[in-house]
PDB file of C-alpha atoms in Angstrom:
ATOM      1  CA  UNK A 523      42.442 169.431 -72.117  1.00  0.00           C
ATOM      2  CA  UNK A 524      41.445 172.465 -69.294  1.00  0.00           C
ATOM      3  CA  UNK A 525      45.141 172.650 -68.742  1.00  0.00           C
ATOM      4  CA  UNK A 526      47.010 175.885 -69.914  1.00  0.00           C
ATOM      5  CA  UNK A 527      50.708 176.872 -68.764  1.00  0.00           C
ATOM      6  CA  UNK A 528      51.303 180.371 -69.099  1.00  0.00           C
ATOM      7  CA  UNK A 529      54.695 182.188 -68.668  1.00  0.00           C
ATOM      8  CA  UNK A 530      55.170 184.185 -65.298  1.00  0.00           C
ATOM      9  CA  UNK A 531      56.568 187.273 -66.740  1.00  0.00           C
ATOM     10  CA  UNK A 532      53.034 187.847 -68.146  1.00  0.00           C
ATOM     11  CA  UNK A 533      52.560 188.271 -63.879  1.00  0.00           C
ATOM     12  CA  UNK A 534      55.913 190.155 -63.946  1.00  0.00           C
ATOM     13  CA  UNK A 535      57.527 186.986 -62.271  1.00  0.00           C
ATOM     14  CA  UNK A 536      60.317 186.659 -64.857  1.00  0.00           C
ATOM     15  CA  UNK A 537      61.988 183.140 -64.543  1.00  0.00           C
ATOM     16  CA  UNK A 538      58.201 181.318 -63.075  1.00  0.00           C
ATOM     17  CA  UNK A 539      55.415 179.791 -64.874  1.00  0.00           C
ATOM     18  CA  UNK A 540      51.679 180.063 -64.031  1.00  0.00           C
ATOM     19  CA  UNK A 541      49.763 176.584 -64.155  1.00  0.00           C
ATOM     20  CA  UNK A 542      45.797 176.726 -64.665  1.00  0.00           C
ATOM     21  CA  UNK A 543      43.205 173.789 -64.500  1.00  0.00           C
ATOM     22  CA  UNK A 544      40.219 172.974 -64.387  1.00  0.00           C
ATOM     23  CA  UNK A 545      39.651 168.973 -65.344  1.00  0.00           C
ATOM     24  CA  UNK A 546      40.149 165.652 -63.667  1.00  0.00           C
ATOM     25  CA  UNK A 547      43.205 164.412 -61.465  1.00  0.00           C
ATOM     26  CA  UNK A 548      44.017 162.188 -64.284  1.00  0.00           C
ATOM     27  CA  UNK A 549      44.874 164.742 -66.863  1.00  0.00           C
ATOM     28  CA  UNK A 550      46.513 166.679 -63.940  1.00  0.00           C
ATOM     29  CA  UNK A 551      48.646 163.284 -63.438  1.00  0.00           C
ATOM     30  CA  UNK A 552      49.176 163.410 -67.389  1.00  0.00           C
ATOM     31  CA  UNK A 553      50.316 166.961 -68.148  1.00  0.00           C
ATOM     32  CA  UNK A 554      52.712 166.920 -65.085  1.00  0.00           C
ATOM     33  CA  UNK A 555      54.386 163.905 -66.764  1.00  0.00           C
ATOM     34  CA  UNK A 556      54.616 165.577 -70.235  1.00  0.00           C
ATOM     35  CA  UNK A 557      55.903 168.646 -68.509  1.00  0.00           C
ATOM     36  CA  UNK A 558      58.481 166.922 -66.722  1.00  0.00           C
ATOM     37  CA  UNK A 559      59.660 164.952 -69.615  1.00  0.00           C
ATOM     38  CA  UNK A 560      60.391 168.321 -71.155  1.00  0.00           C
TER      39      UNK A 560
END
């Protein structure tokens, strides 16, 4: 999908997560719904 979420202690920022993309708005659009449905 060119979206990956990665945890922010792997940054040393316990308690954040680190959000990389590289695709269209749409699937931006899409994975911030599934995320928030979480």
């Amino acid at each position: 999908t060119g979206v990956a979420l990665v945890p922010g202690s792997a940054f040393g920022l316990e308690g954040y997560l680190r959000l990389s993309f590289a695709t269209s708005m749409e699937n931006l659009e899409k994975a911030a719904e599934r995320i928030a449905s979480i």
